[in-house]
Amino acid sequence: MATGGSTFTPALTWDQRSLRLLDQTRLPGEEAWIELEGAADTAAAIARLVVRGAPNIGIAAAYGLAMQIARTPADDELQAAARVLREARPTAVNLAWAVDRVQDAALAAAPEERAAAARAEAEAIHAGEDAASATIALLGADLLAGSQRILTHCNTGALACGGTGSALAVAVELAQRDDITVLACETRPLLQGARLTIWELRRAGIAHELLVDGAAAGLIRRGDIDAVIVGCDRVAANGDVANKVGTYAHALAARAGGIPFIVAGPTSTIDASIASGEEIVIEERDMDEVRHAGGALLTGADTPCRNPAFDVTPAELVTALVTERGIAAPVTRDSVLALLEAGAVPAERA
Ligand code: MRU
């Protein structure tokens, strides 16, 4: 049954001139919006995780570049702005993909048409990611029909993506069809699961439980979880998946426990230019993120830390990759590249 529909609040709004972001660093305590003007402040907001999640950092960067081009349309300024945005975060490929699309559209236009061409391309990227979300929700829910206890990691709802999200959009769709519970991992160090996923699930009225990240494997072993579904920040041509740190451990536990491990995301997250996950650059973030939780210092102020923001799950641990162009299962180089050849499945046909 296809139900679709959007349940969540968008994390960004665009009024054809300016971009407003719901500041995700302040959720769930405060719903504060900030207004952006161009490439530099958009790149800073992306780096600071005011806006986050692979598809949404692509959408925000697209608008950031379009706003900048409206102010400074010359070639060198345009390319410098694109570079600043592309370098804001290294792992999610959606960022470079979206910036390249807007840059190419602008450079292909006559100088006096550049601003309009860039804006139209950014709006097309946004609309495309919204549509992708709707299709992913329906395809993923069909795939997981009958699963009632769904584990997820990080945040993959509307705060992270166009539309209702990626992995979380699947859970939202399942909740419209069945009596399900979403088990959300808190996602240290920045607690996107505890702060953002729970905020979205509460607003959507979906039954949920919060777990510390380390609890997931034991619950899977006990038979308390039917399936794991997560998003993705970059998928290599062979299907290896970079996603929020901690994802690989869930994939290993799912394999050991004999339950499906599903990855959901738009095809803008597939990077066919890299052969495997070994080529994915993993963002290393500030050690203070590990030393603190909820603003409180947990350890020595100078305790040495490791803070990789993502990890890579090998394709052989992924049961299926759900995109708006269909599902790759098993996840192999052939099945992943076939998705890029396919057209989008319209949500009404999913
Ligand atoms: O560091 P973040 O919060 O941007 O990380 C986000 C994730 O890892 C998500 O799971 C990912 O972007 C997948 S889909 C939104």
Short mmCIF file of C-alpha atoms and ligand atoms in Angstrom, two decimals:
data_model
loop_
_atom_site.label_atom_id
_atom_site.label_comp_id
_atom_site.label_asym_id
_atom_site.label_seq_id
_atom_site.Cartn_x
_atom_site.Cartn_y
_atom_site.Cartn_z
CA MET A 1 0.00 0.00 0.00
CA ALA A 2 1.41 3.38 -0.95
CA THR A 3 0.52 6.13 1.47
CA GLY A 4 3.40 8.64 1.25
CA GLY A 5 2.97 12.20 2.52
CA SER A 6 5.16 14.43 4.63
CA THR A 7 5.01 14.26 8.42
CA PHE A 8 8.07 16.21 9.44
CA THR A 9 9.09 19.86 9.61
CA PRO A 10 11.62 20.86 6.91
CA ALA A 11 15.00 21.94 8.26
CA LEU A 12 15.45 24.64 5.64
CA THR A 13 13.25 27.05 3.77
CA TRP A 14 13.96 28.99 0.59
CA ASP A 15 12.00 32.03 -0.57
CA GLN A 16 13.78 32.51 -3.91
CA ARG A 17 16.19 35.03 -2.37
CA SER A 18 17.35 33.78 1.00
CA LEU A 19 17.89 30.54 2.84
CA ARG A 20 16.67 29.97 6.39
CA LEU A 21 17.96 27.07 8.47
CA LEU A 22 16.54 25.53 11.62
CA ASP A 23 19.63 25.55 13.86
CA GLN A 24 20.09 21.85 14.63
CA THR A 25 22.80 22.51 17.20
CA ARG A 26 20.08 24.00 19.44
CA LEU A 27 17.49 21.26 19.11
CA PRO A 28 15.56 19.93 20.92
CA GLY A 29 15.76 22.71 23.51
CA GLU A 30 15.16 25.61 21.18
CA GLU A 31 13.69 26.03 17.69
CA ALA A 32 15.82 28.90 16.38
CA TRP A 33 16.10 29.83 12.71
CA ILE A 34 19.02 31.61 11.10
CA GLU A 35 19.06 33.43 7.78
CA LEU A 36 21.99 33.06 5.38
CA GLU A 37 23.25 35.37 2.68
CA GLY A 38 25.93 33.62 0.62
CA ALA A 39 28.64 31.00 0.35
CA ALA A 40 30.80 31.83 3.39
CA ASP A 41 28.02 31.80 5.99
CA THR A 42 26.42 28.72 4.41
CA ALA A 43 29.76 26.85 4.49
CA ALA A 44 30.23 27.84 8.13
CA ALA A 45 26.72 26.61 8.99
CA ILE A 46 27.47 23.28 7.29
CA ALA A 47 30.79 22.87 9.11
CA ARG A 48 29.16 23.69 12.46
CA LEU A 49 26.30 21.21 11.82
CA VAL A 50 23.62 23.91 11.97
CA VAL A 51 22.43 22.06 8.89
CA ARG A 52 23.49 18.45 8.55
CA GLY A 53 22.68 15.11 6.96
CA ALA A 54 24.07 14.28 3.54
CA PRO A 55 21.16 15.37 1.31
CA ASN A 56 20.46 18.56 3.26
CA ILE A 57 24.05 19.76 3.24
CA GLY A 58 23.92 19.36 -0.54
CA ILE A 59 20.67 21.35 -0.77
CA ALA A 60 21.97 24.08 1.58
CA ALA A 61 25.24 24.36 -0.35
CA ALA A 62 23.35 24.62 -3.64
CA TYR A 63 21.36 27.57 -2.29
CA GLY A 64 24.49 29.06 -0.70
CA LEU A 65 26.23 29.09 -4.06
CA ALA A 66 23.14 30.42 -5.86
CA MET A 67 22.89 33.30 -3.36
CA GLN A 68 26.58 34.05 -3.80
CA ILE A 69 26.33 34.05 -7.58
CA ALA A 70 23.44 36.53 -7.36
CA ARG A 71 25.84 38.88 -5.53
CA THR A 72 29.19 38.14 -7.25
CA PRO A 73 28.68 36.37 -10.60
CA ALA A 74 32.24 36.68 -12.05
CA ASP A 75 34.05 33.42 -12.90
CA ASP A 76 36.79 33.60 -10.29
CA GLU A 77 34.44 34.62 -7.45
CA LEU A 78 32.01 31.89 -8.43
CA GLN A 79 34.73 29.24 -8.42
CA ALA A 80 36.15 30.46 -5.11
CA ALA A 81 32.69 30.30 -3.53
CA ALA A 82 32.15 26.80 -4.88
CA ARG A 83 35.48 25.72 -3.38
CA VAL A 84 34.63 27.11 0.06
CA LEU A 85 31.33 25.24 0.05
CA ARG A 86 32.80 21.98 -1.28
CA GLU A 87 35.42 21.98 1.48
CA ALA A 88 32.98 22.60 4.34
CA ARG A 89 32.75 18.86 5.09
CA PRO A 90 34.60 16.04 3.30
CA THR A 91 32.61 12.80 3.63
CA ALA A 92 29.08 13.28 2.28
CA VAL A 93 29.42 13.36 -1.51
CA ASN A 94 26.07 15.13 -1.88
CA LEU A 95 27.85 18.36 -0.99
CA ALA A 96 30.30 18.34 -3.93
CA TRP A 97 27.62 16.85 -6.21
CA ALA A 98 25.22 19.73 -5.52
CA VAL A 99 27.89 22.44 -5.71
CA ASP A 100 29.16 21.06 -9.03
CA ARG A 101 25.63 21.02 -10.45
CA VAL A 102 24.97 24.66 -9.55
CA GLN A 103 28.43 25.77 -10.69
CA ASP A 104 28.08 23.98 -14.05
CA ALA A 105 24.59 25.43 -14.62
CA ALA A 106 25.81 28.95 -13.87
CA LEU A 107 28.92 28.71 -16.04
CA ALA A 108 26.86 27.36 -18.94
CA ALA A 109 24.62 30.46 -18.85
CA ALA A 110 25.28 33.90 -20.30
CA PRO A 111 26.72 36.27 -17.62
CA GLU A 112 23.45 38.14 -17.15
CA GLU A 113 21.58 34.81 -16.79
CA ARG A 114 23.94 33.23 -14.28
CA ALA A 115 22.05 34.11 -11.13
CA ALA A 116 18.75 32.81 -12.50
CA ALA A 117 20.39 29.63 -13.83
CA ALA A 118 22.07 28.93 -10.49
CA ARG A 119 18.86 29.54 -8.56
CA ALA A 120 16.87 27.28 -10.88
CA GLU A 121 19.45 24.49 -10.52
CA ALA A 122 19.44 24.75 -6.72
CA GLU A 123 15.65 24.60 -6.71
CA ALA A 124 15.76 21.57 -9.03
CA ILE A 125 18.19 19.81 -6.66
CA HIS A 126 15.88 20.53 -3.73
CA ALA A 127 12.78 19.31 -5.57
CA GLY A 128 14.63 16.20 -6.74
CA GLU A 129 15.71 15.29 -3.20
CA ASP A 130 12.15 15.83 -1.91
CA ALA A 131 10.79 13.49 -4.56
CA ALA A 132 13.54 10.93 -3.87
CA SER A 133 12.56 10.86 -0.22
CA ALA A 134 8.94 10.02 -1.02
CA THR A 135 9.93 7.11 -3.26
CA ILE A 136 12.55 5.77 -0.84
CA ALA A 137 9.93 5.75 1.93
CA LEU A 138 7.55 3.63 -0.11
CA LEU A 139 10.14 1.20 -1.52
CA GLY A 140 11.80 0.77 1.86
CA ALA A 141 8.50 0.15 3.65
CA ASP A 142 7.55 -2.52 1.11
CA LEU A 143 10.93 -4.17 1.68
CA LEU A 144 10.58 -4.13 5.46
CA ALA A 145 6.90 -5.16 5.56
CA GLY A 146 6.31 -7.19 8.72
CA SER A 147 9.28 -5.75 10.63
CA GLN A 148 7.94 -4.07 13.74
CA ARG A 149 11.02 -3.26 15.82
CA ILE A 150 13.29 -1.10 13.70
CA LEU A 151 16.72 0.07 14.86
CA THR A 152 18.21 3.23 13.41
CA HIS A 153 21.31 5.35 13.95
CA CYS A 154 22.00 9.08 13.76
CA ASN A 155 19.27 11.23 12.17
CA THR A 156 17.87 10.61 8.72
CA GLY A 157 14.55 12.43 8.87
CA ALA A 158 13.50 15.76 7.37
CA LEU A 159 16.21 17.45 9.40
CA ALA A 160 18.77 15.57 7.30
CA CYS A 161 17.15 15.21 3.89
CA GLY A 162 14.60 16.65 1.54
CA GLY A 163 11.03 15.47 2.11
CA THR A 164 10.49 13.19 5.10
CA GLY A 165 14.01 11.80 5.03
CA SER A 166 15.72 8.59 3.99
CA ALA A 167 15.91 5.75 6.55
CA LEU A 168 13.58 7.55 8.95
CA ALA A 169 11.12 8.21 6.13
CA VAL A 170 10.90 4.43 5.69
CA ALA A 171 10.07 4.05 9.38
CA VAL A 172 7.45 6.81 9.12
CA GLU A 173 5.84 5.03 6.19
CA LEU A 174 5.94 1.69 8.02
CA ALA A 175 4.26 3.35 11.01
CA GLN A 176 1.36 4.32 8.75
CA ARG A 177 0.92 0.70 7.77
CA ASP A 178 1.70 -1.25 10.94
CA ASP A 179 2.25 -1.10 14.67
CA ILE A 180 5.98 -0.41 14.85
CA THR A 181 8.51 0.88 17.35
CA VAL A 182 11.64 2.74 16.27
CA LEU A 183 14.69 2.08 18.44
CA ALA A 184 16.95 5.11 18.04
CA CYS A 185 20.63 4.95 18.99
CA GLU A 186 21.75 8.10 20.76
CA THR A 187 24.73 8.57 18.36
CA ARG A 188 27.65 9.90 20.34
CA PRO A 189 29.36 12.27 20.30
CA LEU A 190 26.86 14.86 19.04
CA LEU A 191 23.75 12.86 19.89
CA GLN A 192 21.87 13.30 16.63
CA GLY A 193 19.77 10.25 17.57
CA ALA A 194 18.86 11.41 21.08
CA ARG A 195 18.38 15.06 20.17
CA LEU A 196 17.04 15.01 16.61
CA THR A 197 15.57 11.60 15.76
CA ILE A 198 13.63 11.45 19.02
CA TRP A 199 12.41 15.05 18.44
CA GLU A 200 11.12 14.05 15.01
CA LEU A 201 9.57 10.77 16.19
CA ARG A 202 7.75 12.53 19.04
CA ARG A 203 6.34 15.12 16.67
CA ALA A 204 5.27 12.40 14.25
CA GLY A 205 3.62 10.40 17.04
CA ILE A 206 5.60 7.25 16.29
CA ALA A 207 6.36 4.81 19.12
CA HIS A 208 10.05 4.92 19.98
CA GLU A 209 12.76 3.98 22.47
CA LEU A 210 16.18 5.56 22.90
CA LEU A 211 19.27 3.37 23.33
CA VAL A 212 22.87 4.07 24.14
CA ASP A 213 24.87 3.06 21.08
CA GLY A 214 26.49 0.15 22.89
CA ALA A 215 23.12 -1.46 23.67
CA ALA A 216 22.23 -2.23 20.06
CA ALA A 217 24.31 -5.38 19.54
CA GLY A 218 23.03 -7.04 22.71
CA LEU A 219 19.39 -6.28 21.84
CA ILE A 220 19.89 -7.71 18.35
CA ARG A 221 21.42 -10.87 19.83
CA ARG A 222 18.44 -11.20 22.20
CA GLY A 223 16.03 -11.09 19.27
CA ASP A 224 14.55 -7.71 20.29
CA ILE A 225 15.11 -6.06 16.89
CA ASP A 226 13.70 -7.14 13.52
CA ALA A 227 15.75 -4.94 11.16
CA VAL A 228 18.31 -2.14 11.10
CA ILE A 229 17.90 0.77 8.69
CA VAL A 230 20.35 3.64 8.35
CA GLY A 231 21.15 6.42 5.90
CA CYS A 232 24.38 7.00 4.01
CA ASP A 233 26.86 9.80 3.38
CA ARG A 234 28.80 8.25 0.50
CA VAL A 235 28.34 4.93 -1.28
CA ALA A 236 31.31 3.73 -3.33
CA ALA A 237 30.83 2.02 -6.72
CA ASN A 238 31.19 -1.41 -5.08
CA GLY A 239 28.47 -0.59 -2.51
CA ASP A 240 30.67 0.10 0.52
CA VAL A 241 28.81 2.64 2.65
CA ALA A 242 30.16 5.54 4.71
CA ASN A 243 27.69 6.62 7.38
CA LYS A 244 27.72 8.07 10.90
CA VAL A 245 30.34 6.48 13.15
CA GLY A 246 28.86 3.43 14.87
CA THR A 247 27.03 2.20 11.77
CA TYR A 248 29.60 -0.52 11.02
CA ALA A 249 29.13 -2.01 14.49
CA HIS A 250 25.36 -2.24 13.89
CA ALA A 251 25.99 -3.96 10.54
CA LEU A 252 28.25 -6.55 12.17
CA ALA A 253 25.67 -7.16 14.89
CA ALA A 254 22.88 -7.47 12.33
CA ARG A 255 24.86 -10.04 10.35
CA ALA A 256 25.67 -12.02 13.51
CA GLY A 257 22.02 -11.85 14.58
CA GLY A 258 20.66 -12.81 11.15
CA ILE A 259 18.51 -9.69 10.66
CA PRO A 260 18.42 -7.34 7.62
CA PHE A 261 20.77 -4.35 7.55
CA ILE A 262 19.25 -1.84 5.12
CA VAL A 263 20.81 1.37 3.83
CA ALA A 264 18.53 4.08 2.41
CA GLY A 265 19.53 7.22 0.55
CA PRO A 266 19.11 9.13 -2.68
CA THR A 267 21.40 8.30 -5.63
CA SER A 268 23.08 11.69 -5.08
CA THR A 269 24.92 9.80 -2.31
CA ILE A 270 26.48 7.29 -4.72
CA ASP A 271 30.01 8.20 -5.77
CA ALA A 272 30.74 6.08 -8.83
CA SER A 273 34.16 7.73 -9.16
CA ILE A 274 35.57 5.69 -6.30
CA ALA A 275 35.95 1.93 -6.50
CA SER A 276 35.56 1.11 -2.82
CA GLY A 277 35.08 2.53 0.63
CA GLU A 278 38.83 2.63 1.16
CA GLU A 279 38.90 5.81 -0.92
CA ILE A 280 36.32 7.62 1.21
CA VAL A 281 37.76 10.50 3.24
CA ILE A 282 36.48 10.22 6.79
CA GLU A 283 35.94 13.55 8.53
CA GLU A 284 37.89 13.89 11.78
CA ARG A 285 36.18 16.40 14.05
CA ASP A 286 37.29 18.34 17.11
CA MET A 287 38.32 16.29 20.16
CA ASP A 288 36.15 18.51 22.35
CA GLU A 289 33.07 16.85 20.85
CA VAL A 290 34.16 13.58 22.51
CA ARG A 291 35.26 15.20 25.76
CA HIS A 292 31.84 16.77 26.27
CA ALA A 293 28.23 15.63 26.29
CA GLY A 294 25.32 18.03 26.55
CA GLY A 295 27.76 20.87 27.24
CA ALA A 296 29.35 19.13 30.26
CA LEU A 297 33.01 18.10 30.38
CA LEU A 298 33.14 14.32 30.89
CA THR A 299 36.88 13.79 31.19
CA GLY A 300 40.13 15.71 31.37
CA ALA A 301 39.99 18.96 29.43
CA ASP A 302 43.02 17.78 27.46
CA THR A 303 42.31 14.03 27.26
CA PRO A 304 43.56 12.78 23.87
CA CYS A 305 40.62 11.55 21.76
CA ARG A 306 39.83 10.06 18.38
CA ASN A 307 36.79 11.57 16.70
CA PRO A 308 36.09 10.08 13.27
CA ALA A 309 32.61 11.30 12.35
CA PHE A 310 31.88 8.36 10.01
CA ASP A 311 32.83 4.76 9.40
CA VAL A 312 32.64 2.48 6.38
CA THR A 313 30.47 -0.63 6.24
CA PRO A 314 31.55 -3.11 3.56
CA ALA A 315 28.94 -3.91 0.91
CA GLU A 316 28.79 -7.57 1.86
CA LEU A 317 27.19 -6.60 5.19
CA VAL A 318 24.46 -4.53 3.51
CA THR A 319 21.31 -6.53 2.76
CA ALA A 320 19.86 -3.88 0.43
CA LEU A 321 20.47 -0.32 -0.72
CA VAL A 322 17.17 1.53 -1.18
CA THR A 323 17.19 4.56 -3.51
CA GLU A 324 14.64 6.53 -5.52
CA ARG A 325 15.75 4.57 -8.57
CA GLY A 326 15.05 1.18 -7.05
CA ILE A 327 16.73 -1.29 -4.72
CA ALA A 328 20.15 -2.89 -5.07
CA ALA A 329 20.15 -6.35 -3.47
CA PRO A 330 22.59 -7.95 -3.20
CA VAL A 331 24.73 -4.85 -3.07
CA THR A 332 27.47 -5.27 -5.67
CA ARG A 333 29.28 -3.07 -8.16
CA ASP A 334 26.83 -4.20 -10.87
CA SER A 335 23.69 -3.58 -8.85
CA VAL A 336 24.90 -0.18 -7.59
CA LEU A 337 25.93 1.04 -11.04
CA ALA A 338 22.63 -0.24 -12.48
CA LEU A 339 20.84 2.18 -10.14
CA LEU A 340 22.67 5.08 -11.74
CA GLU A 341 21.53 3.93 -15.17
CA ALA A 342 17.90 3.61 -14.06
CA GLY A 343 15.34 6.40 -14.08
CA ALA A 344 13.71 7.53 -10.87
CA VAL A 345 10.72 5.47 -9.77
CA PRO A 346 7.84 7.96 -9.37
CA ALA A 347 6.42 7.83 -5.83
CA GLU A 348 2.97 6.91 -7.15
CA ARG A 349 4.45 3.81 -8.83
CA ALA A 350 6.67 2.78 -5.91
O1 MRU B 1 27.37 14.35 10.86
P1 MRU B 1 25.96 14.33 10.37
O2 MRU B 1 24.97 14.61 11.43
O3 MRU B 1 25.77 15.19 9.13
O4 MRU B 1 25.78 12.82 9.91
C1 MRU B 1 24.60 12.43 9.30
C2 MRU B 1 24.53 11.01 9.05
O5 MRU B 1 25.47 10.26 9.21
C3 MRU B 1 23.31 10.50 8.44
O6 MRU B 1 23.09 9.19 8.84
C4 MRU B 1 23.54 10.59 6.97
O7 MRU B 1 23.76 11.86 6.50
C5 MRU B 1 22.64 9.80 6.20
S1 MRU B 1 21.13 10.38 5.57
C6 MRU B 1 20.62 11.71 6.09
#
